[in-house]
Amino acid sequence: MEFTAMLRPMLEGAAVTLQMFFITLLLSLPLGLIVALARLSNYKPLSLIVEVYIWLMRGTPLMLQLLFVYYALPLIPYIGVKLPDFPAAVVAFVFNYAAYFAEIFRAGIQSIERGQYEAGKALGMTYGQTMKRIIIPQMIKRVLPPVSNETITLVKDTSLIYVLAMNDLLRTARTIVQRDFDMTPFVVAAVFYLAMTLVLTWIFNKLEQRYAAYDE
Amino acid sequence: MKMIRMKNIRKSFHNLEVLKGIELEVDPGEVVAIIGPSGSGKSTLLRCLNRLETIDQGSIEIEGEVLASAGPDGRSRYVQEDQARAICHKMGMVFQQFNLFPHMTVLDNLIEAPMTVKGVKKESIVPQAEELLRKVGLYEKKDNYPSRLSGGQKQRVAIARALAMQPDIMLFDEPTSALDPELTGEVLKAMRQLAQEHMTMLVVTHEMAFAREVAQRVIFMDNGEIVEAGTPEQLFGSPQHARTQAFLNSML
């Protein structure tokens, strides 16, 4: 098979992988922040519910969660919904990654000195204002390295959507390999993942440089 | 009218009673120094005024407005959150550890609270903030981040930041204790200047010379109680209580 002919389905697979990656990142980062704030809430029932949620998300395989949302969720009486494959995968990924991001954000928030909250309060700021203007901006600097890690993991985790028979980059590569007995698609896939990782590493380095403007 | 009126303030951390029925009144423009050994409750007393700690019993009035009052069972009740916050706006606080916002420039540290809390427009607060920085001698540092400043400079920025909210009362919680000895002078100078402008000041300090020179009244606290209070001449010249004498001797 011609290299260019192979490239076309590979690019389509890469598009699925990229969409999955960006949509998950875009939704799980803000959700992770909300979950982190809920976990830190003084309202005990809320923080307990969030703790259970994080336990479930971290305590079961992401692949199981994908299968659950796609196959098992529709069977639940009353609340069950049948989602098409792509939205089902997005739901599973977003909830899973939000749990991990939430724990990173929580650690970041808790690492900010007590004196920062006290300074905000003494200046008349509300808890919300202090969080938004003082704590969270400082938290972002501290969590950039672990968030970068998690983001790079996400690029590669997207390949799990093959279990829902979705033709992402890796599944497409495998299909071609099995059909043509040519290993080139695997190499192409690897190059694509490596390139994505390189771009992400560069972006996070830039962000860290920007935040290096101030020391603590 | 009294600027601060605290009555029968009691406060415990778990089973340890750190404030045992404190009575304190402060007049407008008065500078009061609170001295005493560490663990005597002097910082806690200050922090109770702007709700960094909450009192268990007693009442607090700031400029005639009730912040917390004693209920029929003796327990203190604070007024509603937004009301309490409005009352606490009238007090600025300077911390031992400065607590500047490290992710903001010096100027942004000053304008942050007026903008977010009072909703003041940036154009109108910046000239005021720059004026305050000139006053504490740090105008040329306005675009620096706090990490670039010395301890004394940080504390002067912290004073300017508190002043940017235009408080009527300034609370100082051991403002020079974290500083190298050669840097305390510049901070004390800024405080002295404030006192000359008749700012009402409550200063928890180990700087006996400052207390003697600037304060109109010195309060000696020990073990959660006000042991003795008086003019600097009375307290430093002829302390009445043995505990005061022992403390002053230990400070020499």
Coordinates of C-alpha atoms in Angstrom, one line a residue:
Chain A
M1 CA 0.0 0.0 0.0
E2 CA 1.2 3.5 -0.9
F3 CA 2.5 5.6 2.0
T4 CA 0.2 8.5 1.1
A5 CA -2.8 6.2 0.9
M6 CA -2.1 5.0 4.4
L7 CA -1.6 8.5 5.7
R8 CA -5.2 9.5 5.0
P9 CA -6.9 7.2 7.5
M10 CA -4.1 7.8 9.9
L11 CA -4.8 11.6 9.8
E12 CA -8.4 10.9 10.4
G13 CA -7.5 8.8 13.4
A14 CA -5.2 11.6 14.6
A15 CA -8.1 14.0 14.4
V16 CA -10.2 11.8 16.6
T17 CA -7.3 11.6 19.1
L18 CA -6.7 15.4 19.1
Q19 CA -10.4 16.1 19.5
M20 CA -10.6 13.7 22.4
F21 CA -7.5 15.3 24.0
F22 CA -8.5 18.9 23.7
I23 CA -12.2 18.5 24.7
T24 CA -11.1 16.4 27.8
L25 CA -8.5 19.0 28.8
L26 CA -10.8 21.9 28.3
L27 CA -13.5 20.4 30.4
S28 CA -11.5 18.5 33.1
L29 CA -9.3 21.4 34.2
P30 CA -12.2 23.7 35.3
L31 CA -14.2 20.8 36.6
G32 CA -11.0 19.7 38.5
L33 CA -10.8 23.1 40.1
I34 CA -14.4 23.1 41.2
V35 CA -14.0 19.6 42.6
A36 CA -10.9 20.7 44.5
L37 CA -12.7 23.7 46.0
A38 CA -15.6 21.4 47.0
R39 CA -13.2 18.9 48.6
L40 CA -11.8 21.8 50.7
S41 CA -15.2 23.0 51.6
N42 CA -16.1 23.3 55.3
Y43 CA -19.5 21.8 54.5
K44 CA -18.7 18.1 55.4
P45 CA -21.3 16.3 53.3
L46 CA -20.0 18.0 50.2
S47 CA -16.4 17.2 50.8
L48 CA -17.3 13.6 51.7
I49 CA -19.2 13.1 48.4
V50 CA -16.3 14.5 46.5
E51 CA -13.9 12.2 48.4
V52 CA -16.0 9.2 47.3
Y53 CA -16.1 10.4 43.8
I54 CA -12.3 10.8 43.7
W55 CA -11.9 7.3 45.2
L56 CA -14.1 5.8 42.5
M57 CA -12.3 7.6 39.7
R58 CA -8.8 6.7 40.9
G59 CA -9.7 3.3 42.2
T60 CA -11.0 1.8 39.0
P61 CA -9.4 1.4 35.6
L62 CA -10.1 4.2 33.1
M63 CA -11.0 1.5 30.6
L64 CA -13.7 0.1 33.0
Q65 CA -15.1 3.6 33.3
L66 CA -15.2 4.0 29.5
L67 CA -17.1 0.6 29.2
F68 CA -19.4 1.5 32.1
V69 CA -20.5 4.9 30.6
Y70 CA -21.0 3.4 27.2
Y71 CA -22.6 0.0 28.0
A72 CA -23.8 0.0 31.6
L73 CA -25.1 3.6 32.1
P74 CA -28.0 3.1 29.6
L75 CA -29.2 0.1 31.7
I76 CA -29.7 2.0 34.9
P77 CA -33.4 2.6 35.5
Y78 CA -34.7 6.2 35.4
I79 CA -31.4 8.1 35.2
G80 CA -29.8 5.9 32.5
V81 CA -28.9 7.5 29.3
K82 CA -27.6 6.0 26.0
L83 CA -24.8 8.1 24.7
P84 CA -23.1 7.7 21.3
D85 CA -19.5 6.6 21.5
F86 CA -17.7 9.9 21.3
P87 CA -19.8 11.7 24.0
A88 CA -19.6 8.6 26.2
A89 CA -15.8 8.6 26.0
V90 CA -15.7 12.4 26.7
V91 CA -17.8 11.9 29.8
A92 CA -15.6 9.1 31.1
F93 CA -12.4 10.9 30.4
V94 CA -13.5 14.3 31.8
F95 CA -14.7 12.8 35.1
N96 CA -11.6 10.7 35.4
Y97 CA -9.1 13.4 34.7
A98 CA -11.0 16.0 36.7
A99 CA -10.5 13.7 39.8
Y100 CA -6.7 13.7 39.2
F101 CA -6.5 17.4 38.5
A102 CA -8.6 18.1 41.6
E103 CA -6.1 16.3 43.8
I104 CA -3.2 18.3 42.2
F105 CA -5.1 21.6 42.7
R106 CA -6.0 20.7 46.2
A107 CA -2.4 20.1 47.1
G108 CA -1.4 23.4 45.4
I109 CA -4.1 25.3 47.3
Q110 CA -3.1 23.8 50.6
S111 CA 0.5 24.6 50.0
I112 CA -0.2 28.4 50.0
E113 CA 0.7 29.9 53.4
R114 CA -2.0 30.7 55.9
G115 CA -0.7 34.3 56.0
Q116 CA -2.0 34.9 52.4
Y117 CA -5.6 34.2 53.5
E118 CA -5.1 36.3 56.6
A119 CA -3.8 39.2 54.6
G120 CA -6.8 39.0 52.2
K121 CA -9.2 38.8 55.1
A122 CA -7.5 41.7 57.0
L123 CA -7.8 43.8 53.8
G124 CA -11.6 43.1 53.8
M125 CA -11.6 40.5 51.0
T126 CA -14.2 37.7 51.1
Y127 CA -13.1 34.1 51.0
G128 CA -14.1 34.0 47.3
Q129 CA -12.2 37.1 46.4
T130 CA -9.1 35.8 48.3
M131 CA -9.3 32.5 46.4
K132 CA -9.8 34.1 43.0
R133 CA -7.2 36.9 43.3
I134 CA -4.6 35.6 45.8
I135 CA -4.7 31.9 46.3
I136 CA -5.5 30.4 42.9
P137 CA -3.1 32.5 40.9
Q138 CA -0.3 31.4 43.2
M139 CA -1.5 27.8 43.1
I140 CA -1.2 27.7 39.3
K141 CA 2.5 28.4 39.4
R142 CA 3.0 25.6 41.9
V143 CA 0.9 23.0 40.0
L144 CA 2.3 23.5 36.5
P145 CA 4.8 20.6 36.6
P146 CA 2.3 17.9 37.8
V147 CA -0.4 19.3 35.5
S148 CA 2.0 19.1 32.6
N149 CA 2.7 15.5 33.6
E150 CA -1.0 14.6 33.7
T151 CA -1.6 16.4 30.4
I152 CA 1.0 14.4 28.6
T153 CA -0.4 11.2 30.0
L154 CA -3.8 12.2 28.6
V155 CA -2.4 12.3 25.1
K156 CA -1.5 8.7 25.3
D157 CA -4.6 7.6 27.4
T158 CA -6.9 8.7 24.6
S159 CA -5.8 5.5 22.8
L160 CA -8.1 3.6 25.3
I161 CA -11.1 4.6 23.3
Y162 CA -10.4 1.7 21.0
V163 CA -12.5 -0.4 23.5
L164 CA -15.6 1.5 22.2
A165 CA -14.5 0.6 18.7
M166 CA -13.6 4.2 17.9
N167 CA -11.0 4.7 15.2
D168 CA -8.5 6.9 16.9
L169 CA -4.9 7.1 15.8
L170 CA -3.6 3.8 17.4
R171 CA -6.6 1.7 16.4
T172 CA -6.4 2.9 12.8
A173 CA -2.7 2.1 12.8
R174 CA -3.4 -1.4 14.1
T175 CA -6.1 -2.0 11.6
I176 CA -3.7 -1.1 8.7
V177 CA -0.9 -3.2 10.2
Q178 CA -3.1 -6.3 10.4
R179 CA -4.5 -5.8 6.9
D180 CA -1.2 -5.0 5.1
F181 CA 1.4 -6.7 7.3
D182 CA 3.4 -3.4 7.2
M183 CA 4.7 -2.0 10.4
T184 CA 5.0 1.6 9.1
P185 CA 1.7 2.8 10.7
F186 CA 3.0 2.0 14.2
V187 CA 6.0 4.2 13.5
V188 CA 3.8 7.0 12.2
A189 CA 1.6 6.7 15.3
A190 CA 4.7 6.9 17.6
V191 CA 6.0 9.9 15.8
F192 CA 2.6 11.6 16.2
Y193 CA 2.4 11.0 19.9
L194 CA 6.0 12.1 20.4
A195 CA 5.4 15.3 18.4
M196 CA 2.3 16.0 20.6
T197 CA 4.4 15.5 23.7
L198 CA 7.1 17.8 22.4
V199 CA 4.6 20.6 21.7
L200 CA 3.0 20.2 25.1
T201 CA 6.4 20.2 26.8
W202 CA 7.2 23.4 25.0
I203 CA 4.0 25.1 26.0
F204 CA 4.4 24.1 29.7
N205 CA 8.0 25.3 29.6
K206 CA 6.8 28.7 28.3
L207 CA 4.1 28.9 31.0
E208 CA 6.7 28.1 33.7
Q209 CA 9.0 30.8 32.3
R210 CA 6.1 33.3 32.4
Y211 CA 5.4 32.4 36.1
A212 CA 9.1 32.6 36.9
A213 CA 8.7 36.4 36.8
Y214 CA 8.1 36.3 40.5
D215 CA 9.7 34.3 43.3
E216 CA 8.0 33.2 46.5
Chain B
M1 CA -16.4 58.1 71.0
K2 CA -14.0 55.3 71.5
M3 CA -12.2 53.9 68.5
I4 CA -12.0 50.4 70.1
R5 CA -14.0 49.1 73.0
M6 CA -13.4 45.6 74.1
K7 CA -15.2 44.2 77.1
N8 CA -14.6 41.1 79.1
I9 CA -12.9 39.3 76.2
R10 CA -12.4 35.6 76.7
K11 CA -10.9 33.2 74.3
S12 CA -9.7 29.6 74.5
F13 CA -7.8 27.4 72.2
H14 CA -9.2 23.9 73.0
N15 CA -8.7 23.8 76.8
L16 CA -6.2 26.6 77.0
E17 CA -7.6 29.9 78.0
V18 CA -5.5 32.5 76.2
L19 CA -7.6 35.6 76.9
K20 CA -9.0 35.9 80.4
G21 CA -11.5 38.8 80.5
I22 CA -9.6 41.6 78.7
E23 CA -10.9 45.2 79.0
L24 CA -9.5 47.6 76.5
E25 CA -10.6 51.0 75.2
V26 CA -8.7 53.1 72.7
D27 CA -9.3 56.8 72.0
P28 CA -9.1 58.4 68.5
G29 CA -5.5 59.2 67.6
E30 CA -4.1 57.2 70.5
V31 CA -1.1 55.0 70.1
V32 CA -1.2 52.0 72.4
A33 CA 1.7 49.6 72.7
I34 CA 1.0 46.1 74.0
I35 CA 4.1 44.3 75.5
G36 CA 4.5 41.0 77.2
P37 CA 6.2 37.6 77.0
S38 CA 5.4 35.3 74.1
G39 CA 2.3 33.3 74.7
S40 CA 0.8 36.1 76.8
G41 CA -2.1 36.5 74.4
K42 CA -1.2 39.9 73.0
S43 CA -1.2 38.8 69.3
T44 CA -4.4 36.9 69.8
L45 CA -6.0 40.0 71.3
L46 CA -5.1 42.0 68.2
R47 CA -6.2 39.2 65.9
C48 CA -9.6 39.1 67.6
L49 CA -10.2 42.7 66.6
N50 CA -10.4 41.9 62.8
R51 CA -11.8 38.4 63.2
L52 CA -8.6 36.5 62.4
E53 CA -9.6 34.9 65.6
T54 CA -13.1 34.8 67.1
I55 CA -13.8 35.5 70.7
D56 CA -15.8 33.1 72.9
Q57 CA -17.1 35.7 75.4
G58 CA -17.3 39.5 75.6
S59 CA -18.1 42.3 73.2
I60 CA -16.2 44.3 70.7
E61 CA -17.2 47.7 69.3
I62 CA -15.3 49.5 66.6
E63 CA -16.0 53.3 66.3
G64 CA -19.3 52.8 68.1
E65 CA -20.4 49.9 65.9
V66 CA -21.0 46.6 67.4
L67 CA -18.9 43.8 65.9
A68 CA -19.6 41.2 68.5
S69 CA -21.9 41.3 71.5
A70 CA -22.4 39.0 74.5
G71 CA -25.6 37.1 74.4
P72 CA -27.7 36.2 77.5
D73 CA -25.7 33.0 77.9
G74 CA -22.5 35.0 77.9
R75 CA -21.4 33.6 74.6
S76 CA -20.4 36.2 72.0
R77 CA -22.3 36.7 68.8
Y78 CA -20.8 38.4 65.8
V79 CA -22.9 40.6 63.6
Q80 CA -23.7 39.3 60.1
E81 CA -20.7 38.5 57.8
D82 CA -21.0 41.4 55.4
Q83 CA -21.7 43.8 58.2
A84 CA -18.7 42.5 60.2
R85 CA -16.5 42.8 57.1
A86 CA -17.6 46.4 56.6
I87 CA -16.6 47.2 60.2
C88 CA -13.3 45.5 59.8
H89 CA -12.5 47.6 56.8
K90 CA -11.8 50.4 59.2
M91 CA -8.8 48.5 60.5
G92 CA -5.6 47.9 58.6
M93 CA -3.2 45.2 59.8
V94 CA 0.5 44.7 59.5
F95 CA 1.9 41.2 60.1
Q96 CA 5.1 40.0 61.5
Q97 CA 5.7 37.9 58.3
F98 CA 4.6 40.8 56.0
N99 CA 2.2 38.5 54.0
L100 CA 2.7 40.5 50.8
F101 CA 1.2 38.9 47.7
P102 CA 4.2 37.5 46.0
H103 CA 2.6 37.2 42.6
M104 CA 1.9 40.9 42.4
T105 CA 4.1 43.9 42.0
V106 CA 4.4 46.3 44.8
L107 CA 1.9 48.7 43.2
D108 CA -0.5 45.9 42.5
N109 CA -0.3 44.8 46.2
L110 CA -1.5 48.3 47.1
I111 CA -4.3 48.6 44.7
E112 CA -5.7 45.1 44.9
A113 CA -8.0 45.4 47.9
P114 CA -9.3 48.9 47.1
M115 CA -10.2 47.6 43.6
T116 CA -11.7 44.2 44.6
V117 CA -13.3 45.2 47.9
K118 CA -14.3 48.8 47.4
G119 CA -14.7 48.7 43.6
V120 CA -12.5 51.7 43.2
K121 CA -11.4 52.4 39.6
K122 CA -7.8 51.7 38.8
E123 CA -7.2 55.3 37.5
S124 CA -8.2 56.8 40.7
I125 CA -6.4 54.5 43.1
V126 CA -3.1 54.3 41.3
P127 CA -2.1 58.0 42.1
Q128 CA -3.1 57.4 45.8
A129 CA -1.1 54.2 45.9
E130 CA 2.0 56.0 44.4
E131 CA 1.6 58.7 46.9
L132 CA 1.6 56.2 49.7
L133 CA 4.7 54.5 48.3
R134 CA 6.5 57.9 48.1
K135 CA 5.6 58.4 51.8
V136 CA 7.3 55.2 52.8
G137 CA 10.2 55.9 50.4
L138 CA 9.6 53.0 48.0
Y139 CA 8.1 54.7 44.9
E140 CA 11.0 53.6 42.8
K141 CA 10.2 50.0 43.7
K142 CA 6.6 50.1 42.6
D143 CA 7.1 47.7 39.6
N144 CA 9.2 45.2 41.5
Y145 CA 8.0 41.9 42.9
P146 CA 8.2 41.6 46.7
S147 CA 10.9 38.9 46.5
R148 CA 13.2 41.6 45.3
L149 CA 12.8 43.7 48.4
S150 CA 14.6 43.6 51.8
G151 CA 12.6 42.7 54.9
G152 CA 12.4 46.3 55.9
Q153 CA 11.2 47.4 52.5
K154 CA 8.6 44.6 52.5
Q155 CA 7.2 45.7 55.8
R156 CA 7.0 49.3 54.6
V157 CA 5.1 48.1 51.5
A158 CA 2.8 46.1 53.9
I159 CA 2.1 49.3 55.8
A160 CA 1.4 51.2 52.6
R161 CA -0.9 48.4 51.5
A162 CA -2.9 48.5 54.7
L163 CA -3.1 52.3 54.4
A164 CA -4.4 52.1 50.8
M165 CA -7.7 50.9 52.3
Q166 CA -7.9 54.2 54.2
P167 CA -8.3 52.7 57.6
D168 CA -9.1 54.7 60.8
I169 CA -7.2 52.2 62.9
M170 CA -3.9 50.4 62.3
L171 CA -3.0 47.1 64.0
F172 CA 0.6 46.1 64.1
D173 CA 1.4 42.5 65.1
E174 CA 5.1 42.4 66.0
P175 CA 6.0 44.3 62.8
T176 CA 9.8 44.3 63.4
S177 CA 10.2 40.8 64.9
A178 CA 11.1 39.1 61.7
L179 CA 13.6 41.8 60.6
D180 CA 17.3 42.0 61.0
P181 CA 18.2 44.5 63.7
E182 CA 19.6 47.1 61.2
L183 CA 16.3 47.1 59.2
T184 CA 13.9 47.8 62.1
G185 CA 14.7 51.5 62.1
E186 CA 13.1 52.2 58.7
V187 CA 9.9 50.4 59.7
L188 CA 9.7 52.2 63.1
K189 CA 10.3 55.5 61.3
A190 CA 7.3 54.9 59.0
M191 CA 5.2 54.0 62.1
R192 CA 6.4 57.0 64.0
Q193 CA 5.3 59.2 61.0
L194 CA 1.8 57.6 61.1
A195 CA 1.6 58.3 64.8
Q196 CA 2.5 61.9 64.2
E197 CA -0.4 62.1 61.7
H198 CA -2.7 61.0 64.6
M199 CA -3.5 57.5 63.3
T200 CA -5.1 55.4 66.0
M201 CA -2.6 52.6 66.4
L202 CA -2.5 49.4 68.4
V203 CA 1.0 47.9 68.4
V204 CA 2.1 44.5 69.7
T205 CA 5.9 44.9 70.0
H206 CA 9.1 43.9 71.6
E207 CA 10.6 47.3 70.7
M208 CA 10.7 48.9 74.2
A209 CA 12.4 52.0 72.9
F210 CA 9.6 52.5 70.4
A211 CA 6.9 51.8 73.0
R212 CA 8.5 54.3 75.3
E213 CA 9.0 57.0 72.7
V214 CA 5.8 56.8 70.5
A215 CA 3.1 55.2 72.6
Q216 CA 0.8 57.3 74.8
R217 CA -0.1 54.2 76.7
V218 CA 1.7 50.9 77.3
I219 CA -0.1 47.8 78.3
F220 CA 1.7 44.8 79.8
M221 CA 0.0 41.5 79.2
D222 CA 1.0 38.2 80.8
N223 CA -0.8 34.8 80.8
G224 CA -3.9 36.1 79.1
E225 CA -4.5 39.1 81.3
I226 CA -3.7 42.8 81.3
V227 CA -1.4 43.0 84.3
E228 CA -0.7 46.7 84.2
A229 CA -1.2 49.7 82.0
G230 CA -0.1 53.3 82.0
T231 CA 1.9 56.0 80.4
P232 CA 5.4 54.9 79.2
E233 CA 6.8 56.9 82.1
Q234 CA 4.7 55.0 84.7
L235 CA 5.1 51.6 83.2
F236 CA 8.8 51.7 82.4
G237 CA 9.8 54.2 85.2
S238 CA 8.0 52.6 88.1
P239 CA 6.2 49.4 87.3
Q240 CA 3.9 48.3 90.1
H241 CA 3.6 44.6 89.6
A242 CA 6.4 42.1 90.2
R243 CA 5.6 40.4 86.9
T244 CA 6.0 43.6 85.0
Q245 CA 9.3 44.3 86.7
A246 CA 10.5 40.8 86.0
F247 CA 9.6 41.1 82.3
L248 CA 11.2 44.5 81.9
N249 CA 14.3 43.3 83.6
S250 CA 14.5 40.4 81.2
M251 CA 14.2 42.7 78.2
L252 CA 17.3 44.7 79.2

